[in-house]
Amino acid sequence: MQNYFFYTKNMTVGYDGVPLIRDIQIEIKRGEILTLIGPNGAGKSTILKSIIGQLSLLNGKVQLEEVCINRLSEKERAKRLSVVLTERIHPEMMTCEEVVAMGRYPYTGRLGILSETDKKAVQRAMETVRTEELAEKEFLTLSDGQKQRILLAKAIAQDPDVLVLDEPTSFLDVRYKLEFLSVLQEMTKKKNLTVIMSLHELDLAERISDKILCVKGEYVDRFGPPENVFLPGYIKELYGITTGTFDECSGRVELPAVHGIPRVFVIGGNGSGIPIYRRLQREGIPFSAGILWENDKDTPVAEALSERVIKEQAYCPIRQDTVVCAKEEIDRCRHVICTLTDFGEWNKENKKLLLYAKDRGKLLEGERIWQK
């Protein structure tokens, strides 16, 4: 275990002596990000609360380097672990700066008087999560997203070795999600900060994490780097997905396809068809698509949402038997939509399909696409 900064051994967690998840083995190095994923109610928050000592372990141990966390004094634990859980604090009549300053109390004396070093740490933390303009505002007047950023600043101001976060991006818009996760990544590199968190955003978890812990049932289902977890079909199994699709390669989620005899054939490619596929799904119109190469940006979305995709092998010219299949599909459909504006040498067969559809009066253009 000497190579690992933080680890658990035979950790069993639960409530009132009743085990929820058994024999949890976590091994992470200094400066790594571990993300817990799994269905709602699987026990991710319970694991985090047990790691920080808010819940007593039913078995096993949690170690920071060679020291059991439960042997650390409260003050020493506060210096080494900083925590943001989903429970909201309700500080009365406190400014945001004062709330962030609470993160420095493990370093102050009994009177809680901030030194210049403490004040600078508070300022840096607020700058890190872009909250300087909120410093003088009363905390309870903020939006949920703003409160979350202030609590994150408080945790950062604590200057910990390990940062424990339960759904830290829940109330953040896309800008602040990306900014905050970028800050986390930067801090792990520059300060060797170790991060343990839970996330619902699987695409973000896949991109930022060094290790993933998959929580399902009585035991941890998988633990390892993202490339060993986000394998085809696994997320569907982990979450019990029965409606719609999740693409592990891109993190893309799609709603269920509209089934039935295709009414529209979409000639697309290179991502141009994706908005049309999704609108057809929203409109409840079954469709088919092609000719797409297997590695085209359009292909996974077309496969998720259409009744049929006419495909060609990656890095190969379009074969004539594939063209024949596409023409037969066009003949079966009422209308054709083409989302391509340029046709390269390898894509000339799709241009011929466009002319084929036009000659038969099936091509829809402009507003006619949605008036039919």
JSON list of C-alpha atoms in Angstrom, two decimals, residues 154-350:
[
{"chain": "A", "resi": 154, "resn": "LYS", "atom": "CA", "xyz": [-14.81, 27.23, 1.44]},
{"chain": "A", "resi": 155, "resn": "ALA", "atom": "CA", "xyz": [-13.54, 23.70, 0.86]},
{"chain": "A", "resi": 156, "resn": "ILE", "atom": "CA", "xyz": [-10.64, 24.95, -1.26]},
{"chain": "A", "resi": 157, "resn": "ALA", "atom": "CA", "xyz": [-9.73, 27.59, 1.33]},
{"chain": "A", "resi": 158, "resn": "GLN", "atom": "CA", "xyz": [-9.24, 24.77, 3.81]},
{"chain": "A", "resi": 159, "resn": "ASP", "atom": "CA", "xyz": [-6.12, 23.82, 1.80]},
{"chain": "A", "resi": 160, "resn": "PRO", "atom": "CA", "xyz": [-6.62, 20.06, 2.29]},
{"chain": "A", "resi": 161, "resn": "ASP", "atom": "CA", "xyz": [-4.72, 17.01, 1.09]},
{"chain": "A", "resi": 162, "resn": "VAL", "atom": "CA", "xyz": [-8.00, 15.34, 0.12]},
{"chain": "A", "resi": 163, "resn": "LEU", "atom": "CA", "xyz": [-11.13, 17.06, -1.19]},
{"chain": "A", "resi": 164, "resn": "VAL", "atom": "CA", "xyz": [-14.37, 15.05, -0.79]},
{"chain": "A", "resi": 165, "resn": "LEU", "atom": "CA", "xyz": [-17.31, 16.27, -2.88]},
{"chain": "A", "resi": 166, "resn": "ASP", "atom": "CA", "xyz": [-20.84, 14.89, -3.17]},
{"chain": "A", "resi": 167, "resn": "GLU", "atom": "CA", "xyz": [-22.38, 15.94, -6.49]},
{"chain": "A", "resi": 168, "resn": "PRO", "atom": "CA", "xyz": [-20.38, 19.21, -6.62]},
{"chain": "A", "resi": 169, "resn": "THR", "atom": "CA", "xyz": [-21.74, 20.25, -10.03]},
{"chain": "A", "resi": 170, "resn": "SER", "atom": "CA", "xyz": [-25.43, 19.63, -9.28]},
{"chain": "A", "resi": 171, "resn": "PHE", "atom": "CA", "xyz": [-26.47, 23.30, -9.19]},
{"chain": "A", "resi": 172, "resn": "LEU", "atom": "CA", "xyz": [-23.90, 24.70, -11.61]},
{"chain": "A", "resi": 173, "resn": "ASP", "atom": "CA", "xyz": [-24.65, 25.74, -15.17]},
{"chain": "A", "resi": 174, "resn": "VAL", "atom": "CA", "xyz": [-22.50, 24.37, -17.97]},
{"chain": "A", "resi": 175, "resn": "ARG", "atom": "CA", "xyz": [-20.01, 27.27, -17.81]},
{"chain": "A", "resi": 176, "resn": "TYR", "atom": "CA", "xyz": [-19.32, 26.85, -14.11]},
{"chain": "A", "resi": 177, "resn": "LYS", "atom": "CA", "xyz": [-19.28, 23.06, -14.32]},
{"chain": "A", "resi": 178, "resn": "LEU", "atom": "CA", "xyz": [-16.49, 23.21, -16.86]},
{"chain": "A", "resi": 179, "resn": "GLU", "atom": "CA", "xyz": [-14.64, 25.96, -15.00]},
{"chain": "A", "resi": 180, "resn": "PHE", "atom": "CA", "xyz": [-14.84, 24.15, -11.67]},
{"chain": "A", "resi": 181, "resn": "LEU", "atom": "CA", "xyz": [-13.75, 20.77, -13.02]},
{"chain": "A", "resi": 182, "resn": "SER", "atom": "CA", "xyz": [-10.90, 22.48, -14.85]},
{"chain": "A", "resi": 183, "resn": "VAL", "atom": "CA", "xyz": [-9.84, 24.05, -11.54]},
{"chain": "A", "resi": 184, "resn": "LEU", "atom": "CA", "xyz": [-9.97, 20.65, -9.84]},
{"chain": "A", "resi": 185, "resn": "GLN", "atom": "CA", "xyz": [-7.82, 19.14, -12.55]},
{"chain": "A", "resi": 186, "resn": "GLU", "atom": "CA", "xyz": [-5.33, 22.00, -12.29]},
{"chain": "A", "resi": 187, "resn": "MET", "atom": "CA", "xyz": [-5.14, 21.70, -8.49]},
{"chain": "A", "resi": 188, "resn": "THR", "atom": "CA", "xyz": [-4.45, 17.97, -8.67]},
{"chain": "A", "resi": 189, "resn": "LYS", "atom": "CA", "xyz": [-1.49, 18.71, -10.92]},
{"chain": "A", "resi": 190, "resn": "LYS", "atom": "CA", "xyz": [-0.10, 21.82, -9.22]},
{"chain": "A", "resi": 191, "resn": "LYS", "atom": "CA", "xyz": [-0.88, 21.04, -5.57]},
{"chain": "A", "resi": 192, "resn": "ASN", "atom": "CA", "xyz": [-1.03, 17.24, -5.67]},
{"chain": "A", "resi": 193, "resn": "LEU", "atom": "CA", "xyz": [-4.58, 17.49, -4.33]},
{"chain": "A", "resi": 194, "resn": "THR", "atom": "CA", "xyz": [-6.44, 14.19, -4.17]},
{"chain": "A", "resi": 195, "resn": "VAL", "atom": "CA", "xyz": [-10.14, 14.41, -5.07]},
{"chain": "A", "resi": 196, "resn": "ILE", "atom": "CA", "xyz": [-12.87, 11.91, -4.18]},
{"chain": "A", "resi": 197, "resn": "MET", "atom": "CA", "xyz": [-16.31, 12.81, -5.51]},
{"chain": "A", "resi": 198, "resn": "SER", "atom": "CA", "xyz": [-19.60, 11.52, -6.83]},
{"chain": "A", "resi": 199, "resn": "LEU", "atom": "CA", "xyz": [-21.03, 12.70, -10.14]},
{"chain": "A", "resi": 200, "resn": "HIS", "atom": "CA", "xyz": [-24.21, 12.08, -12.11]},
{"chain": "A", "resi": 201, "resn": "GLU", "atom": "CA", "xyz": [-22.73, 13.56, -15.30]},
{"chain": "A", "resi": 202, "resn": "LEU", "atom": "CA", "xyz": [-21.15, 10.44, -16.78]},
{"chain": "A", "resi": 203, "resn": "ASP", "atom": "CA", "xyz": [-19.56, 12.30, -19.68]},
{"chain": "A", "resi": 204, "resn": "LEU", "atom": "CA", "xyz": [-17.72, 14.58, -17.22]},
{"chain": "A", "resi": 205, "resn": "ALA", "atom": "CA", "xyz": [-16.79, 11.66, -14.97]},
{"chain": "A", "resi": 206, "resn": "GLU", "atom": "CA", "xyz": [-15.25, 9.85, -17.93]},
{"chain": "A", "resi": 207, "resn": "ARG", "atom": "CA", "xyz": [-13.20, 12.87, -18.94]},
{"chain": "A", "resi": 208, "resn": "ILE", "atom": "CA", "xyz": [-11.85, 14.11, -15.61]},
{"chain": "A", "resi": 209, "resn": "SER", "atom": "CA", "xyz": [-11.33, 10.97, -13.52]},
{"chain": "A", "resi": 210, "resn": "ASP", "atom": "CA", "xyz": [-8.18, 8.93, -13.02]},
{"chain": "A", "resi": 211, "resn": "LYS", "atom": "CA", "xyz": [-10.19, 6.19, -11.34]},
{"chain": "A", "resi": 212, "resn": "ILE", "atom": "CA", "xyz": [-13.90, 5.28, -11.37]},
{"chain": "A", "resi": 213, "resn": "LEU", "atom": "CA", "xyz": [-15.75, 3.40, -8.62]},
{"chain": "A", "resi": 214, "resn": "CYS", "atom": "CA", "xyz": [-19.02, 1.84, -9.81]},
{"chain": "A", "resi": 215, "resn": "VAL", "atom": "CA", "xyz": [-21.56, 1.35, -7.03]},
{"chain": "A", "resi": 216, "resn": "LYS", "atom": "CA", "xyz": [-24.37, -1.12, -7.52]},
{"chain": "A", "resi": 217, "resn": "GLY", "atom": "CA", "xyz": [-25.93, -3.62, -5.15]},
{"chain": "A", "resi": 218, "resn": "GLU", "atom": "CA", "xyz": [-24.16, -4.97, -2.09]},
{"chain": "A", "resi": 219, "resn": "TYR", "atom": "CA", "xyz": [-20.65, -4.73, -3.55]},
{"chain": "A", "resi": 220, "resn": "VAL", "atom": "CA", "xyz": [-18.61, -2.38, -5.72]},
{"chain": "A", "resi": 221, "resn": "ASP", "atom": "CA", "xyz": [-19.24, -3.51, -9.29]},
{"chain": "A", "resi": 222, "resn": "ARG", "atom": "CA", "xyz": [-16.05, -2.14, -10.88]},
{"chain": "A", "resi": 223, "resn": "PHE", "atom": "CA", "xyz": [-13.05, -0.05, -9.90]},
{"chain": "A", "resi": 224, "resn": "GLY", "atom": "CA", "xyz": [-10.39, 1.22, -12.28]},
{"chain": "A", "resi": 225, "resn": "PRO", "atom": "CA", "xyz": [-9.46, 3.81, -14.90]},
{"chain": "A", "resi": 226, "resn": "PRO", "atom": "CA", "xyz": [-12.25, 5.15, -17.15]},
{"chain": "A", "resi": 227, "resn": "GLU", "atom": "CA", "xyz": [-11.06, 3.17, -20.15]},
{"chain": "A", "resi": 228, "resn": "ASN", "atom": "CA", "xyz": [-11.70, -0.06, -18.20]},
{"chain": "A", "resi": 229, "resn": "VAL", "atom": "CA", "xyz": [-15.15, 1.07, -17.05]},
{"chain": "A", "resi": 230, "resn": "PHE", "atom": "CA", "xyz": [-16.76, 2.88, -19.98]},
{"chain": "A", "resi": 231, "resn": "LEU", "atom": "CA", "xyz": [-16.90, -0.15, -22.22]},
{"chain": "A", "resi": 232, "resn": "PRO", "atom": "CA", "xyz": [-19.75, -0.80, -24.70]},
{"chain": "A", "resi": 233, "resn": "GLY", "atom": "CA", "xyz": [-22.89, -1.92, -22.92]},
{"chain": "A", "resi": 234, "resn": "TYR", "atom": "CA", "xyz": [-21.58, -1.55, -19.36]},
{"chain": "A", "resi": 235, "resn": "ILE", "atom": "CA", "xyz": [-23.29, 1.72, -18.40]},
{"chain": "A", "resi": 236, "resn": "LYS", "atom": "CA", "xyz": [-26.60, 0.33, -19.66]},
{"chain": "A", "resi": 237, "resn": "GLU", "atom": "CA", "xyz": [-26.09, -2.64, -17.34]},
{"chain": "A", "resi": 238, "resn": "LEU", "atom": "CA", "xyz": [-24.91, -0.55, -14.36]},
{"chain": "A", "resi": 239, "resn": "TYR", "atom": "CA", "xyz": [-27.89, 1.81, -14.48]},
{"chain": "A", "resi": 240, "resn": "GLY", "atom": "CA", "xyz": [-30.43, -0.68, -15.76]},
{"chain": "A", "resi": 241, "resn": "ILE", "atom": "CA", "xyz": [-31.18, 1.46, -18.82]},
{"chain": "A", "resi": 242, "resn": "THR", "atom": "CA", "xyz": [-34.21, 0.11, -20.66]},
{"chain": "A", "resi": 243, "resn": "THR", "atom": "CA", "xyz": [-35.29, 3.24, -22.54]},
{"chain": "A", "resi": 244, "resn": "GLY", "atom": "CA", "xyz": [-33.04, 5.19, -24.88]},
{"chain": "A", "resi": 245, "resn": "THR", "atom": "CA", "xyz": [-29.28, 4.72, -25.26]},
{"chain": "A", "resi": 246, "resn": "PHE", "atom": "CA", "xyz": [-25.98, 5.82, -23.76]},
{"chain": "A", "resi": 247, "resn": "ASP", "atom": "CA", "xyz": [-22.86, 5.82, -25.91]},
{"chain": "A", "resi": 248, "resn": "GLU", "atom": "CA", "xyz": [-19.78, 5.09, -23.77]},
{"chain": "A", "resi": 249, "resn": "CYS", "atom": "CA", "xyz": [-17.34, 6.44, -26.34]},
{"chain": "A", "resi": 250, "resn": "SER", "atom": "CA", "xyz": [-18.84, 9.93, -26.56]},
{"chain": "A", "resi": 251, "resn": "GLY", "atom": "CA", "xyz": [-20.91, 10.12, -23.36]},
{"chain": "A", "resi": 252, "resn": "ARG", "atom": "CA", "xyz": [-23.89, 10.87, -25.60]},
{"chain": "A", "resi": 253, "resn": "VAL", "atom": "CA", "xyz": [-27.42, 10.11, -24.39]},
{"chain": "A", "resi": 254, "resn": "GLU", "atom": "CA", "xyz": [-30.25, 9.63, -26.88]},
{"chain": "A", "resi": 255, "resn": "LEU", "atom": "CA", "xyz": [-33.99, 9.23, -26.34]},
{"chain": "A", "resi": 256, "resn": "PRO", "atom": "CA", "xyz": [-35.80, 6.13, -27.71]},
{"chain": "A", "resi": 257, "resn": "ALA", "atom": "CA", "xyz": [-36.13, 5.74, -31.46]},
{"chain": "A", "resi": 258, "resn": "VAL", "atom": "CA", "xyz": [-39.53, 6.14, -33.12]},
{"chain": "A", "resi": 259, "resn": "HIS", "atom": "CA", "xyz": [-40.40, 2.74, -34.57]},
{"chain": "A", "resi": 260, "resn": "GLY", "atom": "CA", "xyz": [-42.47, 2.08, -37.64]},
{"chain": "A", "resi": 261, "resn": "ILE", "atom": "CA", "xyz": [-42.14, 2.06, -41.42]},
{"chain": "A", "resi": 262, "resn": "PRO", "atom": "CA", "xyz": [-39.63, 4.84, -42.28]},
{"chain": "A", "resi": 263, "resn": "ARG", "atom": "CA", "xyz": [-41.32, 7.87, -43.84]},
{"chain": "A", "resi": 264, "resn": "VAL", "atom": "CA", "xyz": [-38.15, 9.89, -44.43]},
{"chain": "A", "resi": 265, "resn": "PHE", "atom": "CA", "xyz": [-34.69, 9.00, -45.70]},
{"chain": "A", "resi": 266, "resn": "VAL", "atom": "CA", "xyz": [-31.90, 11.33, -44.50]},
{"chain": "A", "resi": 267, "resn": "ILE", "atom": "CA", "xyz": [-28.74, 11.75, -46.57]},
{"chain": "A", "resi": 268, "resn": "GLY", "atom": "CA", "xyz": [-26.21, 13.08, -44.04]},
{"chain": "A", "resi": 269, "resn": "GLY", "atom": "CA", "xyz": [-22.72, 12.76, -42.71]},
{"chain": "A", "resi": 270, "resn": "ASN", "atom": "CA", "xyz": [-19.93, 14.43, -40.72]},
{"chain": "A", "resi": 271, "resn": "GLY", "atom": "CA", "xyz": [-22.36, 15.49, -37.99]},
{"chain": "A", "resi": 272, "resn": "SER", "atom": "CA", "xyz": [-24.68, 17.38, -40.34]},
{"chain": "A", "resi": 273, "resn": "GLY", "atom": "CA", "xyz": [-27.56, 14.94, -39.94]},
{"chain": "A", "resi": 274, "resn": "ILE", "atom": "CA", "xyz": [-27.63, 14.83, -36.11]},
{"chain": "A", "resi": 275, "resn": "PRO", "atom": "CA", "xyz": [-29.99, 17.83, -35.58]},
{"chain": "A", "resi": 276, "resn": "ILE", "atom": "CA", "xyz": [-32.39, 16.40, -38.21]},
{"chain": "A", "resi": 277, "resn": "TYR", "atom": "CA", "xyz": [-32.34, 12.91, -36.65]},
{"chain": "A", "resi": 278, "resn": "ARG", "atom": "CA", "xyz": [-33.22, 14.41, -33.28]},
{"chain": "A", "resi": 279, "resn": "ARG", "atom": "CA", "xyz": [-35.98, 16.61, -34.66]},
{"chain": "A", "resi": 280, "resn": "LEU", "atom": "CA", "xyz": [-37.52, 13.67, -36.51]},
{"chain": "A", "resi": 281, "resn": "GLN", "atom": "CA", "xyz": [-37.47, 11.75, -33.22]},
{"chain": "A", "resi": 282, "resn": "ARG", "atom": "CA", "xyz": [-39.16, 14.67, -31.43]},
{"chain": "A", "resi": 283, "resn": "GLU", "atom": "CA", "xyz": [-41.78, 14.89, -34.19]},
{"chain": "A", "resi": 284, "resn": "GLY", "atom": "CA", "xyz": [-42.48, 11.16, -33.89]},
{"chain": "A", "resi": 285, "resn": "ILE", "atom": "CA", "xyz": [-41.46, 10.43, -37.49]},
{"chain": "A", "resi": 286, "resn": "PRO", "atom": "CA", "xyz": [-39.74, 7.10, -38.19]},
{"chain": "A", "resi": 287, "resn": "PHE", "atom": "CA", "xyz": [-36.82, 7.47, -40.60]},
{"chain": "A", "resi": 288, "resn": "SER", "atom": "CA", "xyz": [-33.82, 5.76, -42.14]},
{"chain": "A", "resi": 289, "resn": "ALA", "atom": "CA", "xyz": [-30.41, 7.24, -42.91]},
{"chain": "A", "resi": 290, "resn": "GLY", "atom": "CA", "xyz": [-27.39, 6.78, -45.16]},
{"chain": "A", "resi": 291, "resn": "ILE", "atom": "CA", "xyz": [-25.02, 6.35, -46.74]},
{"chain": "A", "resi": 292, "resn": "LEU", "atom": "CA", "xyz": [-22.81, 6.72, -43.67]},
{"chain": "A", "resi": 293, "resn": "TRP", "atom": "CA", "xyz": [-19.36, 5.32, -43.01]},
{"chain": "A", "resi": 294, "resn": "GLU", "atom": "CA", "xyz": [-19.08, 3.24, -39.84]},
{"chain": "A", "resi": 295, "resn": "ASN", "atom": "CA", "xyz": [-16.78, 5.84, -38.25]},
{"chain": "A", "resi": 296, "resn": "ASP", "atom": "CA", "xyz": [-18.84, 8.91, -39.24]},
{"chain": "A", "resi": 297, "resn": "LYS", "atom": "CA", "xyz": [-19.95, 11.37, -36.53]},
{"chain": "A", "resi": 298, "resn": "ASP", "atom": "CA", "xyz": [-23.57, 10.82, -37.59]},
{"chain": "A", "resi": 299, "resn": "THR", "atom": "CA", "xyz": [-23.49, 7.04, -37.33]},
{"chain": "A", "resi": 300, "resn": "PRO", "atom": "CA", "xyz": [-23.98, 6.39, -33.57]},
{"chain": "A", "resi": 301, "resn": "VAL", "atom": "CA", "xyz": [-26.85, 8.90, -33.38]},
{"chain": "A", "resi": 302, "resn": "ALA", "atom": "CA", "xyz": [-28.46, 7.54, -36.55]},
{"chain": "A", "resi": 303, "resn": "GLU", "atom": "CA", "xyz": [-28.19, 4.00, -35.17]},
{"chain": "A", "resi": 304, "resn": "ALA", "atom": "CA", "xyz": [-29.78, 5.08, -31.89]},
{"chain": "A", "resi": 305, "resn": "LEU", "atom": "CA", "xyz": [-32.70, 7.00, -33.42]},
{"chain": "A", "resi": 306, "resn": "SER", "atom": "CA", "xyz": [-33.48, 5.54, -36.87]},
{"chain": "A", "resi": 307, "resn": "GLU", "atom": "CA", "xyz": [-35.17, 2.37, -38.04]},
{"chain": "A", "resi": 308, "resn": "ARG", "atom": "CA", "xyz": [-32.36, 1.56, -40.45]},
{"chain": "A", "resi": 309, "resn": "VAL", "atom": "CA", "xyz": [-28.91, 2.90, -41.32]},
{"chain": "A", "resi": 310, "resn": "ILE", "atom": "CA", "xyz": [-27.30, 2.18, -44.68]},
{"chain": "A", "resi": 311, "resn": "LYS", "atom": "CA", "xyz": [-23.58, 2.00, -43.84]},
{"chain": "A", "resi": 312, "resn": "GLU", "atom": "CA", "xyz": [-20.28, 1.54, -45.57]},
{"chain": "A", "resi": 313, "resn": "GLN", "atom": "CA", "xyz": [-17.06, 0.20, -44.09]},
{"chain": "A", "resi": 314, "resn": "ALA", "atom": "CA", "xyz": [-14.72, 2.83, -42.66]},
{"chain": "A", "resi": 315, "resn": "TYR", "atom": "CA", "xyz": [-12.01, 4.14, -45.01]},
{"chain": "A", "resi": 316, "resn": "CYS", "atom": "CA", "xyz": [-13.57, 2.38, -48.03]},
{"chain": "A", "resi": 317, "resn": "PRO", "atom": "CA", "xyz": [-15.18, 3.85, -51.16]},
{"chain": "A", "resi": 318, "resn": "ILE", "atom": "CA", "xyz": [-18.95, 3.45, -51.33]},
{"chain": "A", "resi": 319, "resn": "ARG", "atom": "CA", "xyz": [-19.71, 0.17, -53.10]},
{"chain": "A", "resi": 320, "resn": "GLN", "atom": "CA", "xyz": [-22.45, -0.19, -55.70]},
{"chain": "A", "resi": 321, "resn": "ASP", "atom": "CA", "xyz": [-24.37, -2.79, -53.70]},
{"chain": "A", "resi": 322, "resn": "THR", "atom": "CA", "xyz": [-24.54, -0.24, -50.85]},
{"chain": "A", "resi": 323, "resn": "VAL", "atom": "CA", "xyz": [-25.89, 2.35, -53.30]},
{"chain": "A", "resi": 324, "resn": "VAL", "atom": "CA", "xyz": [-28.54, -0.12, -54.45]},
{"chain": "A", "resi": 325, "resn": "CYS", "atom": "CA", "xyz": [-29.64, -0.66, -50.83]},
{"chain": "A", "resi": 326, "resn": "ALA", "atom": "CA", "xyz": [-29.88, 3.11, -50.33]},
{"chain": "A", "resi": 327, "resn": "LYS", "atom": "CA", "xyz": [-31.96, 3.60, -53.49]},
{"chain": "A", "resi": 328, "resn": "GLU", "atom": "CA", "xyz": [-34.32, 0.84, -52.44]},
{"chain": "A", "resi": 329, "resn": "GLU", "atom": "CA", "xyz": [-34.73, 2.57, -49.07]},
{"chain": "A", "resi": 330, "resn": "ILE", "atom": "CA", "xyz": [-35.42, 5.89, -50.79]},
{"chain": "A", "resi": 331, "resn": "ASP", "atom": "CA", "xyz": [-38.07, 4.19, -52.95]},
{"chain": "A", "resi": 332, "resn": "ARG", "atom": "CA", "xyz": [-39.80, 2.94, -49.79]},
{"chain": "A", "resi": 333, "resn": "CYS", "atom": "CA", "xyz": [-39.80, 6.35, -48.09]},
{"chain": "A", "resi": 334, "resn": "ARG", "atom": "CA", "xyz": [-42.16, 9.21, -48.88]},
{"chain": "A", "resi": 335, "resn": "HIS", "atom": "CA", "xyz": [-39.56, 11.95, -48.62]},
{"chain": "A", "resi": 336, "resn": "VAL", "atom": "CA", "xyz": [-35.81, 12.56, -48.60]},
{"chain": "A", "resi": 337, "resn": "ILE", "atom": "CA", "xyz": [-33.87, 15.19, -46.66]},
{"chain": "A", "resi": 338, "resn": "CYS", "atom": "CA", "xyz": [-30.25, 15.96, -47.51]},
{"chain": "A", "resi": 339, "resn": "THR", "atom": "CA", "xyz": [-28.15, 17.72, -44.88]},
{"chain": "A", "resi": 340, "resn": "LEU", "atom": "CA", "xyz": [-24.94, 17.74, -46.91]},
{"chain": "A", "resi": 341, "resn": "THR", "atom": "CA", "xyz": [-23.84, 20.86, -48.82]},
{"chain": "A", "resi": 342, "resn": "ASP", "atom": "CA", "xyz": [-20.46, 19.63, -50.09]},
{"chain": "A", "resi": 343, "resn": "PHE", "atom": "CA", "xyz": [-19.61, 16.29, -51.63]},
{"chain": "A", "resi": 344, "resn": "GLY", "atom": "CA", "xyz": [-16.02, 15.12, -51.86]},
{"chain": "A", "resi": 345, "resn": "GLU", "atom": "CA", "xyz": [-14.63, 12.53, -54.26]},
{"chain": "A", "resi": 346, "resn": "TRP", "atom": "CA", "xyz": [-15.38, 9.67, -51.87]},
{"chain": "A", "resi": 347, "resn": "ASN", "atom": "CA", "xyz": [-18.89, 10.97, -51.23]},
{"chain": "A", "resi": 348, "resn": "LYS", "atom": "CA", "xyz": [-20.00, 11.38, -54.84]},
{"chain": "A", "resi": 349, "resn": "GLU", "atom": "CA", "xyz": [-22.41, 8.45, -54.52]},
{"chain": "A", "resi": 350, "resn": "ASN", "atom": "CA", "xyz": [-24.39, 10.40, -51.91]}
]
